[in-house]
Short mmCIF file of N, CA and C in Angstrom, two decimals:
data_model
loop_
_atom_site.label_atom_id
_atom_site.label_comp_id
_atom_site.label_asym_id
_atom_site.label_seq_id
_atom_site.Cartn_x
_atom_site.Cartn_y
_atom_site.Cartn_z
N MET M 257 -4.91 -6.59 -4.99
CA MET M 257 -4.65 -5.26 -4.48
C MET M 257 -5.56 -4.99 -3.28
N ASN M 258 -4.97 -4.47 -2.21
CA ASN M 258 -5.75 -4.17 -1.01
C ASN M 258 -6.59 -2.93 -1.21
N LYS M 259 -7.83 -3.00 -0.75
CA LYS M 259 -8.67 -1.81 -0.78
C LYS M 259 -8.43 -1.02 0.50
N THR M 260 -8.51 0.29 0.40
CA THR M 260 -8.28 1.16 1.55
C THR M 260 -9.59 1.79 1.97
N LEU M 261 -9.87 1.68 3.25
CA LEU M 261 -11.06 2.28 3.84
C LEU M 261 -10.62 3.45 4.70
N THR M 262 -11.25 4.60 4.55
CA THR M 262 -10.93 5.76 5.35
C THR M 262 -11.99 5.96 6.43
N LEU M 263 -11.53 6.06 7.66
CA LEU M 263 -12.41 6.38 8.80
C LEU M 263 -11.96 7.72 9.35
N THR M 264 -12.88 8.66 9.49
CA THR M 264 -12.56 9.99 9.98
C THR M 264 -13.46 10.33 11.17
N THR M 265 -12.83 10.84 12.23
CA THR M 265 -13.52 11.26 13.47
C THR M 265 -14.51 10.21 13.98
N GLN M 266 -14.06 8.96 14.02
CA GLN M 266 -14.90 7.88 14.54
C GLN M 266 -14.23 7.25 15.76
N SER M 267 -15.00 6.44 16.47
CA SER M 267 -14.50 5.66 17.60
C SER M 267 -14.85 4.20 17.35
N PRO M 268 -14.15 3.56 16.41
CA PRO M 268 -14.48 2.18 16.08
C PRO M 268 -14.12 1.23 17.22
N CYS M 269 -14.80 0.10 17.28
CA CYS M 269 -14.48 -0.92 18.27
C CYS M 269 -13.55 -1.95 17.62
N ARG M 270 -13.04 -2.86 18.43
CA ARG M 270 -12.13 -3.89 17.93
C ARG M 270 -12.77 -4.68 16.79
N ALA M 271 -14.03 -5.06 16.95
CA ALA M 271 -14.71 -5.86 15.92
C ALA M 271 -14.76 -5.12 14.58
N ASP M 272 -14.95 -3.81 14.61
CA ASP M 272 -14.96 -3.02 13.37
C ASP M 272 -13.62 -3.12 12.65
N LEU M 273 -12.54 -2.95 13.42
CA LEU M 273 -11.21 -2.96 12.84
C LEU M 273 -10.80 -4.36 12.39
N GLU M 274 -11.19 -5.37 13.14
CA GLU M 274 -10.90 -6.75 12.73
C GLU M 274 -11.64 -7.10 11.44
N GLY M 275 -12.84 -6.59 11.27
CA GLY M 275 -13.60 -6.83 10.05
C GLY M 275 -12.89 -6.27 8.83
N ILE M 276 -12.33 -5.08 8.97
CA ILE M 276 -11.57 -4.47 7.86
C ILE M 276 -10.35 -5.33 7.55
N SER M 277 -9.66 -5.74 8.59
CA SER M 277 -8.46 -6.55 8.42
C SER M 277 -8.77 -7.89 7.77
N ARG M 278 -9.81 -8.56 8.24
CA ARG M 278 -10.19 -9.87 7.69
C ARG M 278 -10.61 -9.79 6.22
N SER M 279 -11.14 -8.64 5.82
CA SER M 279 -11.57 -8.47 4.43
C SER M 279 -10.39 -8.29 3.48
N GLY M 280 -9.19 -8.22 4.06
CA GLY M 280 -7.99 -8.02 3.24
C GLY M 280 -7.69 -6.57 2.98
N GLY M 281 -8.47 -5.69 3.59
CA GLY M 281 -8.27 -4.26 3.37
C GLY M 281 -7.31 -3.65 4.37
N VAL M 282 -6.95 -2.43 4.09
CA VAL M 282 -6.16 -1.62 5.02
C VAL M 282 -6.98 -0.37 5.30
N ALA M 283 -6.58 0.36 6.32
CA ALA M 283 -7.36 1.53 6.69
C ALA M 283 -6.49 2.75 6.88
N LEU M 284 -7.09 3.88 6.61
CA LEU M 284 -6.54 5.18 6.94
C LEU M 284 -7.48 5.74 8.00
N LEU M 285 -6.98 5.88 9.22
CA LEU M 285 -7.78 6.42 10.31
C LEU M 285 -7.30 7.83 10.60
N GLU M 286 -8.19 8.80 10.48
CA GLU M 286 -7.85 10.20 10.72
C GLU M 286 -8.71 10.74 11.84
N ASP M 287 -8.05 11.33 12.85
CA ASP M 287 -8.75 11.97 13.97
C ASP M 287 -9.70 11.00 14.67
N CYS M 288 -9.34 9.73 14.73
CA CYS M 288 -10.18 8.72 15.39
C CYS M 288 -9.75 8.52 16.83
N ASP M 289 -10.66 8.06 17.66
CA ASP M 289 -10.38 7.79 19.06
C ASP M 289 -10.41 6.28 19.30
N LEU M 290 -9.23 5.71 19.53
CA LEU M 290 -9.11 4.29 19.82
C LEU M 290 -8.64 4.09 21.26
N SER M 291 -8.79 5.10 22.08
CA SER M 291 -8.32 5.06 23.45
C SER M 291 -8.86 3.85 24.20
N GLY M 292 -7.92 3.13 24.83
CA GLY M 292 -8.29 2.02 25.69
C GLY M 292 -8.65 0.73 24.97
N LEU M 293 -8.62 0.70 23.64
CA LEU M 293 -8.97 -0.53 22.92
C LEU M 293 -7.89 -1.59 23.10
N ASN M 294 -8.31 -2.84 23.12
CA ASN M 294 -7.38 -3.96 23.13
C ASN M 294 -7.29 -4.49 21.71
N LEU M 295 -6.23 -4.11 21.02
CA LEU M 295 -6.01 -4.55 19.65
C LEU M 295 -4.89 -5.59 19.58
N SER M 296 -4.65 -6.25 20.70
CA SER M 296 -3.61 -7.28 20.78
C SER M 296 -3.81 -8.33 19.70
N GLY M 297 -2.72 -8.65 19.02
CA GLY M 297 -2.74 -9.71 18.02
C GLY M 297 -3.44 -9.37 16.71
N THR M 298 -3.90 -8.16 16.56
CA THR M 298 -4.62 -7.76 15.35
C THR M 298 -3.65 -7.46 14.20
N ASP M 299 -4.03 -7.81 12.97
CA ASP M 299 -3.21 -7.53 11.80
C ASP M 299 -3.57 -6.15 11.26
N LEU M 300 -2.70 -5.18 11.54
CA LEU M 300 -2.90 -3.80 11.10
C LEU M 300 -1.76 -3.37 10.17
N ALA M 301 -1.17 -4.33 9.51
CA ALA M 301 -0.04 -4.05 8.61
C ALA M 301 -0.48 -3.10 7.49
N GLY M 302 0.32 -2.06 7.29
CA GLY M 302 0.06 -1.10 6.23
C GLY M 302 -0.97 -0.03 6.56
N TRP M 303 -1.54 -0.09 7.75
CA TRP M 303 -2.55 0.90 8.12
C TRP M 303 -1.88 2.22 8.47
N HIS M 304 -2.62 3.33 8.29
CA HIS M 304 -2.12 4.66 8.64
C HIS M 304 -3.04 5.26 9.70
N PHE M 305 -2.42 5.77 10.75
CA PHE M 305 -3.13 6.42 11.85
C PHE M 305 -2.66 7.87 11.87
N VAL M 306 -3.57 8.80 11.67
CA VAL M 306 -3.22 10.22 11.59
C VAL M 306 -4.02 10.99 12.64
N ARG M 307 -3.31 11.65 13.55
CA ARG M 307 -3.91 12.45 14.62
C ARG M 307 -4.92 11.64 15.44
N CYS M 308 -4.63 10.38 15.66
CA CYS M 308 -5.55 9.53 16.43
C CYS M 308 -5.19 9.55 17.92
N ARG M 309 -6.20 9.33 18.74
CA ARG M 309 -6.01 9.22 20.18
C ARG M 309 -5.91 7.72 20.50
N LEU M 310 -4.72 7.33 21.00
CA LEU M 310 -4.43 5.93 21.26
C LEU M 310 -4.02 5.69 22.71
N ALA M 311 -4.42 6.60 23.60
CA ALA M 311 -4.05 6.49 25.01
C ALA M 311 -4.55 5.18 25.60
N GLY M 312 -3.63 4.41 26.17
CA GLY M 312 -4.00 3.17 26.82
C GLY M 312 -4.37 2.05 25.87
N THR M 313 -4.16 2.23 24.58
CA THR M 313 -4.49 1.20 23.60
C THR M 313 -3.41 0.13 23.60
N SER M 314 -3.81 -1.14 23.56
CA SER M 314 -2.85 -2.24 23.53
C SER M 314 -2.71 -2.78 22.11
N PHE M 315 -1.48 -2.70 21.61
CA PHE M 315 -1.13 -3.28 20.32
C PHE M 315 -0.22 -4.49 20.55
N SER M 316 -0.26 -5.05 21.74
CA SER M 316 0.62 -6.16 22.11
C SER M 316 0.48 -7.32 21.12
N GLY M 317 1.60 -7.71 20.52
CA GLY M 317 1.59 -8.82 19.57
C GLY M 317 0.91 -8.53 18.25
N ALA M 318 0.54 -7.28 18.02
CA ALA M 318 -0.13 -6.91 16.76
C ALA M 318 0.87 -6.88 15.61
N ARG M 319 0.37 -7.11 14.42
CA ARG M 319 1.20 -7.00 13.21
C ARG M 319 1.07 -5.57 12.69
N LEU M 320 2.15 -4.82 12.77
CA LEU M 320 2.14 -3.41 12.40
C LEU M 320 3.18 -3.09 11.32
N ASP M 321 3.58 -4.10 10.53
CA ASP M 321 4.55 -3.88 9.46
C ASP M 321 4.06 -2.75 8.56
N GLU M 322 4.91 -1.79 8.31
CA GLU M 322 4.62 -0.66 7.42
C GLU M 322 3.44 0.21 7.87
N ALA M 323 2.99 0.03 9.11
CA ALA M 323 1.96 0.93 9.66
C ALA M 323 2.62 2.28 9.95
N ARG M 324 1.83 3.34 9.83
CA ARG M 324 2.35 4.68 10.10
C ARG M 324 1.49 5.35 11.15
N PHE M 325 2.18 6.00 12.08
CA PHE M 325 1.52 6.76 13.13
C PHE M 325 2.00 8.19 13.00
N VAL M 326 1.10 9.10 12.63
CA VAL M 326 1.47 10.49 12.39
C VAL M 326 0.70 11.39 13.36
N ASN M 327 1.44 12.08 14.22
CA ASN M 327 0.85 13.02 15.18
C ASN M 327 -0.23 12.37 16.05
N CYS M 328 0.00 11.12 16.46
CA CYS M 328 -0.94 10.42 17.34
C CYS M 328 -0.50 10.57 18.79
N ARG M 329 -1.45 10.47 19.69
CA ARG M 329 -1.17 10.51 21.12
C ARG M 329 -1.29 9.09 21.66
N THR M 330 -0.16 8.56 22.14
CA THR M 330 -0.12 7.16 22.53
C THR M 330 0.23 6.94 24.01
N ALA M 331 0.00 7.92 24.86
CA ALA M 331 0.35 7.78 26.27
C ALA M 331 -0.24 6.50 26.86
N GLY M 332 0.63 5.69 27.46
CA GLY M 332 0.18 4.46 28.08
C GLY M 332 -0.12 3.34 27.08
N GLY M 333 0.20 3.56 25.81
CA GLY M 333 -0.03 2.51 24.80
C GLY M 333 0.96 1.37 25.00
N ASN M 334 0.56 0.17 24.63
CA ASN M 334 1.41 -1.00 24.80
C ASN M 334 1.69 -1.62 23.43
N PHE M 335 2.99 -1.64 23.07
CA PHE M 335 3.42 -2.20 21.79
C PHE M 335 4.30 -3.44 22.01
N THR M 336 4.25 -4.03 23.18
CA THR M 336 5.08 -5.18 23.51
C THR M 336 4.84 -6.33 22.53
N GLY M 337 5.91 -6.85 21.95
CA GLY M 337 5.82 -7.99 21.06
C GLY M 337 5.20 -7.71 19.70
N SER M 338 5.01 -6.44 19.38
CA SER M 338 4.43 -6.09 18.07
C SER M 338 5.49 -6.17 16.98
N ASN M 339 5.07 -6.51 15.79
CA ASN M 339 5.93 -6.43 14.61
C ASN M 339 5.83 -5.02 14.08
N LEU M 340 6.89 -4.25 14.28
CA LEU M 340 6.89 -2.86 13.83
C LEU M 340 7.78 -2.70 12.62
#
């Protein structure tokens, strides 16, 4: 069973998010700022993003199966080649 980690009002870096993913966990990110991050190729399957700022964030080639984006701002975000 996957453990769920909740991050609230944080600005995590790619390494932080990759660490959660590598541990086999999923995350609930609420009111977080991921603006401009390069998350290309990252496994974020099953993660939930709620009211997050994702402007200019690259999810190119990321695994996003069953990921949820609720009330997020994604202007300029790149989802090219992502598994949605």
